[in-house]
Short mmCIF file of C-alpha atoms in Angstrom, two decimals:
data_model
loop_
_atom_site.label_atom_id
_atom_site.label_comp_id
_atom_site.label_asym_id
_atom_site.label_seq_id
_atom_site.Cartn_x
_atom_site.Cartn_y
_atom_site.Cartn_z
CA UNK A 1 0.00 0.00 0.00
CA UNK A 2 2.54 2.80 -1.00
CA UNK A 3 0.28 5.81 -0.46
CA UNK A 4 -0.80 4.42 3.06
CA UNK A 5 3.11 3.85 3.90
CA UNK A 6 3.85 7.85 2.65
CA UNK A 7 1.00 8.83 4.28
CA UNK A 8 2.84 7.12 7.94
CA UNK A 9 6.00 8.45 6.93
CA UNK A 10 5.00 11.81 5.92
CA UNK A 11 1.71 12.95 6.93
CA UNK A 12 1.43 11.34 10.42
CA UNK A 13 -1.92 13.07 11.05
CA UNK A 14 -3.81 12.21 8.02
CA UNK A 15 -2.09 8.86 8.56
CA UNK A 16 -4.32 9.20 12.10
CA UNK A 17 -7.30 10.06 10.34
CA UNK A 18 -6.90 7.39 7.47
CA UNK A 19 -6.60 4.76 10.24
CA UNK A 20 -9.53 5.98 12.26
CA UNK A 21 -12.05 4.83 9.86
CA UNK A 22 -11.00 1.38 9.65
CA UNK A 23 -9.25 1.45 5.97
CA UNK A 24 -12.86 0.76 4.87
CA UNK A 25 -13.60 0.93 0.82
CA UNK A 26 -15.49 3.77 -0.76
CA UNK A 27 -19.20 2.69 -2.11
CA UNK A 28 -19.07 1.31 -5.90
CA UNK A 29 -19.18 4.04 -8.22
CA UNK A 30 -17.55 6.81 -6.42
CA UNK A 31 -16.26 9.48 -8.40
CA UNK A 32 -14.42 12.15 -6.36
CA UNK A 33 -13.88 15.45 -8.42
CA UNK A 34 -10.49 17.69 -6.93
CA UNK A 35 -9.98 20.91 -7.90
CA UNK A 36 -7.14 21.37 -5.93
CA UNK A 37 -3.34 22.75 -6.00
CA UNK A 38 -1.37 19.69 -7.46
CA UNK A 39 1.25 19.17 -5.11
CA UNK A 40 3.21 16.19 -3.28
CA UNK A 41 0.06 16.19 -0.34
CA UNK A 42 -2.33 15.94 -3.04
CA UNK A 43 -0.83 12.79 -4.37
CA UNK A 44 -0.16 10.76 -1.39
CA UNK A 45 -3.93 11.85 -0.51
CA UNK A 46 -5.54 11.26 -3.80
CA UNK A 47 -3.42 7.89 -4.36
CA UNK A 48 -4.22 7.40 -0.64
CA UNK A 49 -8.41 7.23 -2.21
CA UNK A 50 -7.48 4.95 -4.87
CA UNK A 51 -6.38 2.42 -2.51
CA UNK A 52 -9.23 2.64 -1.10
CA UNK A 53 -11.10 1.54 -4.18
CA UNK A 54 -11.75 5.07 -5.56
CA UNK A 55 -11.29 4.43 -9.11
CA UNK A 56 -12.87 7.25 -10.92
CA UNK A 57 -10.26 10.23 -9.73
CA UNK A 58 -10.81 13.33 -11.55
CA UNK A 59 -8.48 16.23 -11.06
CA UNK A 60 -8.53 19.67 -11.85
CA UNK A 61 -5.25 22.25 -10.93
CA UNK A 62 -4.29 25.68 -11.00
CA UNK A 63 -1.10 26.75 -13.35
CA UNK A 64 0.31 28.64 -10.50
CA UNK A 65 0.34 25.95 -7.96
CA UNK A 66 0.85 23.11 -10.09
CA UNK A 67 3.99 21.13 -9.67
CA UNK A 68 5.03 19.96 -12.97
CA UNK A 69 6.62 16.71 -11.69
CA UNK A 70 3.51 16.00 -9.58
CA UNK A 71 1.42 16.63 -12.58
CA UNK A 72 2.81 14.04 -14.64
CA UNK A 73 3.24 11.81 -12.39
CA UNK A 74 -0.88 11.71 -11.40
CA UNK A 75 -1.05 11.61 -15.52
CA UNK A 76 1.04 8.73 -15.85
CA UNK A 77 -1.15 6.99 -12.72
CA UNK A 78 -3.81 6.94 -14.74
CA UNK A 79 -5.80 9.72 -12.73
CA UNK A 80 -8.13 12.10 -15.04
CA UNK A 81 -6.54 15.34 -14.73
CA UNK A 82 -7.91 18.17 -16.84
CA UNK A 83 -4.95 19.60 -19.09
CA UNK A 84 -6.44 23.31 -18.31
CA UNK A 85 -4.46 23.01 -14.97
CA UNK A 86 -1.49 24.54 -16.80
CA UNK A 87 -3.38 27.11 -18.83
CA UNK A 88 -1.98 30.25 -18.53
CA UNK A 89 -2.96 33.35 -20.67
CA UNK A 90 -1.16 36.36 -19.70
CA UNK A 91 -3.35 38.75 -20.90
CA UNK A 92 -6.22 37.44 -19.63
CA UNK A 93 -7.78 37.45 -15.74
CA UNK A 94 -6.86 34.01 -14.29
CA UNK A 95 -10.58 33.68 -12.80
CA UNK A 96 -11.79 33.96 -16.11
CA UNK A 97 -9.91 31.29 -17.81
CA UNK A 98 -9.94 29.09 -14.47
CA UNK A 99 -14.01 29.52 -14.75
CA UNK A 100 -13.79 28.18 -18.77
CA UNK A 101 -12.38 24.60 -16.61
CA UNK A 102 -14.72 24.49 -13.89
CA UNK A 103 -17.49 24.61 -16.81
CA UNK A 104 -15.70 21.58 -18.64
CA UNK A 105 -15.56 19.80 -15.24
CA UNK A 106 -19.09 21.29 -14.04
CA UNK A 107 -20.58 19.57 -17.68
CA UNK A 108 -19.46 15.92 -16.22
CA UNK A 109 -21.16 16.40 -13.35
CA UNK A 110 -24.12 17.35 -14.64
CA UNK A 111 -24.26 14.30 -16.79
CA UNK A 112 -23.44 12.07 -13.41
CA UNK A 113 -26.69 14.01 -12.05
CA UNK A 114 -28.73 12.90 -14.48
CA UNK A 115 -27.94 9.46 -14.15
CA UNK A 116 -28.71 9.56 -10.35
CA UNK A 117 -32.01 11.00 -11.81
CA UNK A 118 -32.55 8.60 -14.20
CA UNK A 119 -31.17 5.09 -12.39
CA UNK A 120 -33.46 2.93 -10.59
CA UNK A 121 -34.20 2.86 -6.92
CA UNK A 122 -31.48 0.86 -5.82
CA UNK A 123 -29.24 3.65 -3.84
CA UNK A 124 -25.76 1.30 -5.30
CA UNK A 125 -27.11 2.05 -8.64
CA UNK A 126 -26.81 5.67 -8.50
CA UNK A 127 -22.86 7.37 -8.25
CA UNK A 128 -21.74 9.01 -5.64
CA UNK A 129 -20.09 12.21 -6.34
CA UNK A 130 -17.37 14.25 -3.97
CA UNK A 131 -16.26 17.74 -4.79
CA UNK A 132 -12.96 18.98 -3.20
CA UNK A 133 -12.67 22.41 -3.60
CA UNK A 134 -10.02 24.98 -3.34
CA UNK A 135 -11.42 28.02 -3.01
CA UNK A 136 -15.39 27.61 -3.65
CA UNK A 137 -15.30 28.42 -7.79
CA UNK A 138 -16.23 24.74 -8.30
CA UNK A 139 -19.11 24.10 -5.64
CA UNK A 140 -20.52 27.40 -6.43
CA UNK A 141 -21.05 26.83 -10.40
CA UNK A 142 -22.68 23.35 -8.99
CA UNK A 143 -24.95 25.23 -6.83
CA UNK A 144 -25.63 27.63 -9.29
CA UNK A 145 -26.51 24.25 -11.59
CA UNK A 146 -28.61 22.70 -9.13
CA UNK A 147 -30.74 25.88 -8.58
CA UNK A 148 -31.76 26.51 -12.20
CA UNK A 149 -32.53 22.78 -13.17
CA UNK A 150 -34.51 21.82 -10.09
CA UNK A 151 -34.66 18.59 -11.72
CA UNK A 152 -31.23 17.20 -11.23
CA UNK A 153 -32.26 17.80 -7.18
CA UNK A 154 -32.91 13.92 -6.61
CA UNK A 155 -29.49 13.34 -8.12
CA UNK A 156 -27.75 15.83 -5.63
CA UNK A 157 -28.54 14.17 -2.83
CA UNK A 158 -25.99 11.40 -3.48
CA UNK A 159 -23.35 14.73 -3.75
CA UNK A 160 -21.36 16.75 -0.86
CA UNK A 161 -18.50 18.84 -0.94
CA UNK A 162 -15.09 19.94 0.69
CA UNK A 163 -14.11 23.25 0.82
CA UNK A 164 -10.98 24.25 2.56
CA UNK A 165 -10.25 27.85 1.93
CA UNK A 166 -11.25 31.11 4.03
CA UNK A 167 -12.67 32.72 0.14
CA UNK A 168 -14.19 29.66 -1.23
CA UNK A 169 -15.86 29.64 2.48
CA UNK A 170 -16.93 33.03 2.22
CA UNK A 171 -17.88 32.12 -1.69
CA UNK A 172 -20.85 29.88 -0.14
CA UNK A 173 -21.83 31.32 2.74
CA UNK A 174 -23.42 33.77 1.02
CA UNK A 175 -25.49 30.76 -0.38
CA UNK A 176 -26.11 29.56 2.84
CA UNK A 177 -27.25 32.62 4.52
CA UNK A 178 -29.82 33.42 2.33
CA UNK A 179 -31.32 29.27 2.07
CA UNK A 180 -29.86 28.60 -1.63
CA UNK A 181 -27.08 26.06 -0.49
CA UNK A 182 -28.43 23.19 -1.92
CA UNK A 183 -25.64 21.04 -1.53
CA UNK A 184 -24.07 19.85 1.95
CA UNK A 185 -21.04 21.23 2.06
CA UNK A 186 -17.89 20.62 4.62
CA UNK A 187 -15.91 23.79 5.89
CA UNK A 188 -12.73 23.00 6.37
CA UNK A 189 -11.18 26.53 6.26
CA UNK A 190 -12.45 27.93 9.82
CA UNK A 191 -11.95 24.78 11.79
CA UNK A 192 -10.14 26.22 15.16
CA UNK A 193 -6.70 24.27 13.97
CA UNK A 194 -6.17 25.43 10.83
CA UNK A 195 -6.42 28.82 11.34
CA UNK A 196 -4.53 29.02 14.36
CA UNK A 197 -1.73 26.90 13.04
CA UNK A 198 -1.66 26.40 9.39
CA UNK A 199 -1.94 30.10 8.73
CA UNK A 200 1.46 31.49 10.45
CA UNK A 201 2.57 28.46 8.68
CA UNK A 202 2.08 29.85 5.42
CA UNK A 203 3.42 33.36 6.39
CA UNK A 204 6.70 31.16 7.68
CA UNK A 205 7.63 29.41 4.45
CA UNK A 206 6.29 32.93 2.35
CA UNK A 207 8.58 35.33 3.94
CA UNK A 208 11.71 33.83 2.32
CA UNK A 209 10.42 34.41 -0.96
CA UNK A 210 9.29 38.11 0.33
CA UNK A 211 12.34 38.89 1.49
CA UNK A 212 14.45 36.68 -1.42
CA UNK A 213 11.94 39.32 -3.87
CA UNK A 214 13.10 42.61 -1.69
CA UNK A 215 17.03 41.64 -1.60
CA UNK A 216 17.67 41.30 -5.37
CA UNK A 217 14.99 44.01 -6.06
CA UNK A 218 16.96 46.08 -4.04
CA UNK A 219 20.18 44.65 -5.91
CA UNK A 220 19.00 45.63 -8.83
CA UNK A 221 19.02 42.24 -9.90
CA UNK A 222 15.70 42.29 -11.50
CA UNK A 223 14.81 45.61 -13.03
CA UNK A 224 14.89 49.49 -11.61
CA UNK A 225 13.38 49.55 -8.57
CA UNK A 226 12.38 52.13 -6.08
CA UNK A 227 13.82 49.55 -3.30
CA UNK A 228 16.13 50.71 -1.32
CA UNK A 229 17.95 49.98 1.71
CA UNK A 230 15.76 51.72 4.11
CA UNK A 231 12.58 51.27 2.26
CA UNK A 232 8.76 51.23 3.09
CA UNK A 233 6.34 48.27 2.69
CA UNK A 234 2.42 48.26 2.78
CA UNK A 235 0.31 45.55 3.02
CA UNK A 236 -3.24 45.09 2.57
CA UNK A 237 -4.59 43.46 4.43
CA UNK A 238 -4.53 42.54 8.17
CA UNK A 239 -5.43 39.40 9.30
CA UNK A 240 -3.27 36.57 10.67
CA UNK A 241 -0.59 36.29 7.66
CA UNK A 242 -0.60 40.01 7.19
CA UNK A 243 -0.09 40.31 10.44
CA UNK A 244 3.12 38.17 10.66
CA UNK A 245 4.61 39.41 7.74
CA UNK A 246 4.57 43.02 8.78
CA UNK A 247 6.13 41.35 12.14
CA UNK A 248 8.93 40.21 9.74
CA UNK A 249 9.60 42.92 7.93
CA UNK A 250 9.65 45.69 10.94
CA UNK A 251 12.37 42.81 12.41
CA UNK A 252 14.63 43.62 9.48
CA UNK A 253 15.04 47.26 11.02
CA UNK A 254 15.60 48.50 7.66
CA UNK A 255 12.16 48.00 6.04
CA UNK A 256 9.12 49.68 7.70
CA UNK A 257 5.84 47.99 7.20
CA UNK A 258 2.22 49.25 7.69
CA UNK A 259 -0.77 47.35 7.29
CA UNK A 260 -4.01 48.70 5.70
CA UNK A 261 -7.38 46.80 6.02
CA UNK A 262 -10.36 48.67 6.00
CA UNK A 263 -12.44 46.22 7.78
CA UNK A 264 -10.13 46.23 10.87
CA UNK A 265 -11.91 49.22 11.79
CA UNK A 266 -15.24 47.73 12.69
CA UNK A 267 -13.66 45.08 14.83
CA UNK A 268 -13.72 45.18 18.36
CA UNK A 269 -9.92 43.57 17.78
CA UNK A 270 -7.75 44.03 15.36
CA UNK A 271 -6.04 40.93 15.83
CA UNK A 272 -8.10 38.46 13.96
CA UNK A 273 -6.71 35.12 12.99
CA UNK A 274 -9.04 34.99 9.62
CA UNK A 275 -5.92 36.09 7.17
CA UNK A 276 -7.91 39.50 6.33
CA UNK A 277 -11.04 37.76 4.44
CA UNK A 278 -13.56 39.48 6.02
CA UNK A 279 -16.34 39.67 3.32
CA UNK A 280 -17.51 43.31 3.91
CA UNK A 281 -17.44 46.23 2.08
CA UNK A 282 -14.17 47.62 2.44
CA UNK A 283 -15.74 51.33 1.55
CA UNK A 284 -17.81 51.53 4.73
CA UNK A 285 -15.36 52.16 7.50
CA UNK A 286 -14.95 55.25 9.01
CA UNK A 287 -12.66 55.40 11.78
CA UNK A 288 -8.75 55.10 11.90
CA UNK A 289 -6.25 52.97 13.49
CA UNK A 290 -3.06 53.88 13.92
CA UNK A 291 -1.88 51.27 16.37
CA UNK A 292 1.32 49.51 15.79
CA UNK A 293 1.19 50.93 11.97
CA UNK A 294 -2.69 49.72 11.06
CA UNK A 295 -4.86 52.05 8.97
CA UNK A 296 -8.13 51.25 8.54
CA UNK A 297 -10.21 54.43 6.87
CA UNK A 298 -10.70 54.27 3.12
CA UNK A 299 -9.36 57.74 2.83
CA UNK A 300 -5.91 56.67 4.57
CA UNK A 301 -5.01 54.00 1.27
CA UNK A 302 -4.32 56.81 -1.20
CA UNK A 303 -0.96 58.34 0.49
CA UNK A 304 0.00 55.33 1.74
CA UNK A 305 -0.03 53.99 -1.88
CA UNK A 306 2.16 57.06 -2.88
CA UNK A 307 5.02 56.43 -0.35
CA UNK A 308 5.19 52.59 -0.36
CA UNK A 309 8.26 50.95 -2.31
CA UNK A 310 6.91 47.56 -1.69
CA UNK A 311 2.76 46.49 -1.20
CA UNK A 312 1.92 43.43 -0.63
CA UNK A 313 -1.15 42.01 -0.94
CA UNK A 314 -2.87 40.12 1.60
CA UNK A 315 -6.27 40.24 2.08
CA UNK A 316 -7.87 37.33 0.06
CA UNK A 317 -9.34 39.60 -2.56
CA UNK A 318 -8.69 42.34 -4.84
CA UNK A 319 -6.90 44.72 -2.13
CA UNK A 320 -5.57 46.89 -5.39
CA UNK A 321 -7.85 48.34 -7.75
CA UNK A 322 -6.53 49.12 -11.56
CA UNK A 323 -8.18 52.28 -10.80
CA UNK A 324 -5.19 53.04 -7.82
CA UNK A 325 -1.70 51.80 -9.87
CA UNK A 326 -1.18 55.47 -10.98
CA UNK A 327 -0.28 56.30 -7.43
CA UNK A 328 2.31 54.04 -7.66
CA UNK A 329 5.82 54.66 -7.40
CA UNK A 330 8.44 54.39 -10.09
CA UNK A 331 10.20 50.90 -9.63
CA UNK A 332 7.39 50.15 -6.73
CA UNK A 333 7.67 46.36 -6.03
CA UNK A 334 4.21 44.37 -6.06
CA UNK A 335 4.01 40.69 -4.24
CA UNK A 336 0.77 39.06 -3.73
CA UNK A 337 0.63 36.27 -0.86
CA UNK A 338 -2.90 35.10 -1.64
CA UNK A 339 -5.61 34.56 -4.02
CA UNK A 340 -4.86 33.74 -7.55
CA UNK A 341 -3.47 36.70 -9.53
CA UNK A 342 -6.94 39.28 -8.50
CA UNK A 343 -5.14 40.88 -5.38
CA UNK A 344 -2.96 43.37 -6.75
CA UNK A 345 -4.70 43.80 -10.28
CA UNK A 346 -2.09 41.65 -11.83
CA UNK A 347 -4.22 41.24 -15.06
CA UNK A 348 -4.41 44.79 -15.85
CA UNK A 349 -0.71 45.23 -15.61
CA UNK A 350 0.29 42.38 -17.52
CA UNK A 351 -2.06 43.74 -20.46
CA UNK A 352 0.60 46.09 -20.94
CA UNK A 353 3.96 44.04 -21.84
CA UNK A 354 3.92 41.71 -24.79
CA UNK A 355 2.00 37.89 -24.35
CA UNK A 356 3.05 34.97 -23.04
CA UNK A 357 2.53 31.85 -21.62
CA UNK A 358 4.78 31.45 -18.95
CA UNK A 359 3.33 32.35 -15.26
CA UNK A 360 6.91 31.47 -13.57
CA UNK A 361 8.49 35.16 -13.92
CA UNK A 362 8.64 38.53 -12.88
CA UNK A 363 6.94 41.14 -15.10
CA UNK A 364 8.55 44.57 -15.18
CA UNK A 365 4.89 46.86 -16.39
CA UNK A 366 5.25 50.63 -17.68
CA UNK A 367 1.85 51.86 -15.94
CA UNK A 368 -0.47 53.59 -18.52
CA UNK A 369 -1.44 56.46 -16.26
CA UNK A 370 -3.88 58.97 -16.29
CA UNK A 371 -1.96 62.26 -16.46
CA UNK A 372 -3.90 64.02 -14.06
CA UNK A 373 -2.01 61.35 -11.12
CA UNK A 374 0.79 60.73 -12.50
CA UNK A 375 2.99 62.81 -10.51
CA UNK A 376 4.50 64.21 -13.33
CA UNK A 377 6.35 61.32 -14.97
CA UNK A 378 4.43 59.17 -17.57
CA UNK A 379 7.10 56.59 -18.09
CA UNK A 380 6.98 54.71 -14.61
CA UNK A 381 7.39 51.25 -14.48
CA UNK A 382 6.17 48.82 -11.56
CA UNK A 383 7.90 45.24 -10.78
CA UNK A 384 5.54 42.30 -10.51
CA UNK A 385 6.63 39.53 -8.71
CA UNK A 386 5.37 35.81 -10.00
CA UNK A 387 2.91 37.33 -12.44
CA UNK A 388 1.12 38.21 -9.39
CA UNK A 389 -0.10 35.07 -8.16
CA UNK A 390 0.70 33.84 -4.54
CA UNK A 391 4.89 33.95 -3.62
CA UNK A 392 4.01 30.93 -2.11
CA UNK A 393 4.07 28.93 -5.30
CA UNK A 394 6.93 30.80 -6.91
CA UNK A 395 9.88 28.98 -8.61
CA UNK A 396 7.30 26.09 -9.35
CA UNK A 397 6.38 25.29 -6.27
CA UNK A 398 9.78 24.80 -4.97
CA UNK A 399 9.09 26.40 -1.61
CA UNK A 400 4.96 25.30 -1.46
CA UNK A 401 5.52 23.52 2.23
CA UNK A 402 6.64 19.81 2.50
CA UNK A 403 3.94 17.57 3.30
CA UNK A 404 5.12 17.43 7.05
CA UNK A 405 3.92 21.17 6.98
CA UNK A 406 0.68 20.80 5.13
CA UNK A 407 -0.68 17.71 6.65
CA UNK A 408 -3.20 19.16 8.61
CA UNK A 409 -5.50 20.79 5.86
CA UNK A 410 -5.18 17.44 3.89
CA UNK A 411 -5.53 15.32 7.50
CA UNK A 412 -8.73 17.45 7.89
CA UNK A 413 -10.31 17.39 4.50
CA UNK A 414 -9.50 13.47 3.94
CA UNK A 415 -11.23 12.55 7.72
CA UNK A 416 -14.54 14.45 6.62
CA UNK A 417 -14.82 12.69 3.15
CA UNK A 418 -14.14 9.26 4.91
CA UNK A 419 -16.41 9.97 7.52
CA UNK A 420 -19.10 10.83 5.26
CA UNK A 421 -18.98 7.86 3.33
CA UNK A 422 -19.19 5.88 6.15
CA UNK A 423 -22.07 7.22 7.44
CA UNK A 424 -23.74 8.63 4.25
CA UNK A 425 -27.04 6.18 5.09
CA UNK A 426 -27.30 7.64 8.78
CA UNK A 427 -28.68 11.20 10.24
CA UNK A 428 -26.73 14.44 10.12
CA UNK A 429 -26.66 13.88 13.84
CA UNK A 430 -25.11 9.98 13.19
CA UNK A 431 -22.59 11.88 10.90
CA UNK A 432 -22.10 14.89 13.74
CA UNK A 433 -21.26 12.07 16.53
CA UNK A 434 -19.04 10.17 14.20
CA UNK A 435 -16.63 13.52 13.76
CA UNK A 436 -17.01 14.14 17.67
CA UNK A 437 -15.71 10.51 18.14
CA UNK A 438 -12.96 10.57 15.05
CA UNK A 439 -12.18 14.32 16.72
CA UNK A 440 -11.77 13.38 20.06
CA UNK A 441 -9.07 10.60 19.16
CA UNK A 442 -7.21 13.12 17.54
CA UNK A 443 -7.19 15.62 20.50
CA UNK A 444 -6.35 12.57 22.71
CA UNK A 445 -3.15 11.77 20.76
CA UNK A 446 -2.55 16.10 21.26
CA UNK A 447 -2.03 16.52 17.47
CA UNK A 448 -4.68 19.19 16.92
CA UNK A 449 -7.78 21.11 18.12
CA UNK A 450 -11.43 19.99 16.14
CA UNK A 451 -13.45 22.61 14.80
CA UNK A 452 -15.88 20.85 12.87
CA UNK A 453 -17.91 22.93 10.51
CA UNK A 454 -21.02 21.57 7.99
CA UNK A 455 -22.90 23.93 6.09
CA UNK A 456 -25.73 22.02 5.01
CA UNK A 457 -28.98 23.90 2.68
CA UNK A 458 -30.44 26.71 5.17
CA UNK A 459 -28.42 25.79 8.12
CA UNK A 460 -24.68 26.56 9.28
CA UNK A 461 -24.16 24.12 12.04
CA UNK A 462 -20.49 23.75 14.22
CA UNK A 463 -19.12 21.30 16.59
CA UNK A 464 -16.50 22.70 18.62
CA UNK A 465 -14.23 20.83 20.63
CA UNK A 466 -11.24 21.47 22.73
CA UNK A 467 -8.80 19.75 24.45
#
């Protein structure tokens, strides 16, 4: 059983959560659909379901977090991966071109629907379908399927999902909230352990390639560069991997680093361990905070932009609107630590330097600016680092986190799906006390902390345990 034996050497706590259900088979005719970043954790998981009689794999990756060795190697396995997971266009918006897949992969499901719909009344007759999501795009085109053909509803109730992100979460809740979630799905992203510990993770194994970006920026290794050796970074957003970055960067003594996030300023704290996805309007806020360099009133981002040699972008969302890159200085370096390439408006620059395929580089934009903000010199250039996608992929995923690292998103996702399938012919409340048992085991061996979320059609419900 190779993936099992990875799984024990690498991955001891999805190892725990593999053994916990009894290496029990998945029901004939599962077909599990992953859109997910294709990395070494991905395998050993996804070989990890074929041993476990999951046949009908189909995977789905993102060009910026794709491994190439990975992704050949799950090709030559035999596993159905969609060749769109190394599409790249530069001139075009990656959530536009990653939306042309999910329709491809959304199309198959349909067609599984309708055989649920269509199959006799024997419950092995009809396939079960998984969806693993990585940031909602996939389980919200399903939902959006389900709720204009009411027909394929019968179908859907052999159907759950995974998501595991803090913006695919926030994706769906929307759903939720208003009653329109017609899909159980599993929320993996706010569970009490992963946020507390998986996201000062990421900040740790990001900061080298911040700081790797700064130094030969600074060099001059990699363009002009308004990078200096006392220089000033900004970065939007402030939850908990903002939050550690600036941390970093004030450490260096020779980089000063503010944090703006709007929605800061209508918490009662501003130290929130939700890596600055808040969901709310980010126009609304009023009041300031000045507090250990945090700005939080809209009219604060404007001269803030103007002085900032570096900005980062951390807020899970489009912290950078095309509409503010004229304040920009000349030679101002841009990094993104989350969220495909929307954060920092990454399309809009690369729409101005010739066309290419390749995400894996550094893009050195002259910024078409409106004359009326352009501080008197037209011919500024900006450096982008990684075509703006996450620094956390950079290099091709040399520096993504060894599976050691990552285990406990993967531990997580892979107990709910096993979980569920064992107890997809009992109650929710069957399926509730079966987490609470598999939970507790895994607080008793002290590897984590349980924060078991379901949202389910018109109901968010949470188990919350604790050591």
């Amino acid at each position: 059983m190779w993936a099992a034996s990875r799984l024990r050497e690498f991955m001891p706590v999805a190892d725990l959560a593999y053994r916990l259900t009894g290496f029990k088979k998945f029901p004939p005719n599962t077909h599990i659909f992953a859109s997910q970043h294709l990395l070494s954790t991905v395998a050993l998981m996804l070989e990890s379901f074929r041993e476990r009689s999951a046949e009908r794999i189909h995977v789905l990756g993102k060009c910026y977090s794709t491994h190439p060795d990975v992704f050949s190697y799950l090709r030559q396995r035999g596993f159905d991966v969609n060749p769109r997971s190394v599409h790249f266009d530069s001139h075009e918006a990656f959530d536009d071109g990653f939306d042309v897949s999910t329709q491809d992969v959304c199309a198959r499901i349909r067609d599984l629907l309708e055989v649920n719909t269509n199959a006799g009344s024997r419950r092995e007759d009809k396939p079960l379908v998984v969806i693993m999501d990585d940031g909602g795009m996939l389980l919200e085109k399903v939902n959006k399927m389900l709720l204009h053909t009411p027909a394929l509803s019968d179908g859907a109730r052999f159907m759950f999902g995974v998501e595991q992100t803090s913006s695919g979460w926030q994706r769906l809740q929307k759903y939720d909230n208003s009653g329109s979630l017609v899909l159980p799905v599993y929320n993996v992203a706010r569970s009490f352990a992963k946020l507390k510990y998986e996201s000062p993770l990421i900040s740790h194994f990001t900061m080298p390639r911040v700081l790797s970006n700064i130094t030969q920026t600074r060099n001059g290794q990699k363009g002009r560069s308004a990078v200096g050796v006392s220089s000033k970074a900004l970065i939007l957003g402030g939850g908990a991997i903002g939050m550690n970055i600036q941390a970093h960067l004030n450490e260096t003594g020779v980089i000063e680093a503010k944090i703006f996030d709007p929605n800061l300023g209508k918490s009662s704290s501003i130290n929130k361990n939700e890596g600055g996805q808040h969901g709310e309007d980010a126009d609304a806020a009023e009041d300031t905070v000045t507090e250990n360099g945090i700005f939080t009133s809209s009219t604060d981002l404007e001269p803030l932009l103007e002085e900032s040699d570096i900005i980062i972008g951390a807020s899970g969302k489009c912290s950078l609107h095309e509409t503010k890159l004229p304040l920009l200085k000349d030679g101002a370096l841009l990094l993104s630590v989350s969220s495909s390439d929307r954060e920092l408006s990454a399309p809009s620059l690369r729409c101005n330097v010739s066309q290419t395929n390749d995400w894996n580089q550094r893009f050195r934009v002259p910024l078409v600016c409106d004359k009326s903000r352009s501080n008197g010199n037209e011919r500024r250039t900006v450096n982008l680092a990684y075509s703006g996608f996450p620094l956390t992929f950079e290099d091709r995923c040399s520096n993504a986190g060894e599976p050691n690292e990552m285990q406990l998103t993967m531990g997580s996702s892979f107990f709910r799906q096993l979980v569920t399938f064992e107890c997809r012919r009992s109650s929710l409340i069957h399926f509730m006390l079966a987490c609470l048992c598999g939970a507790t085991c895994v607080v008793h061996a002290h590897l984590c902390i349980q924060f078991v979320n379901v949202l389910c059609p018109s109901a968010l419900l949470s188990i919350y345990l604790c050591l």
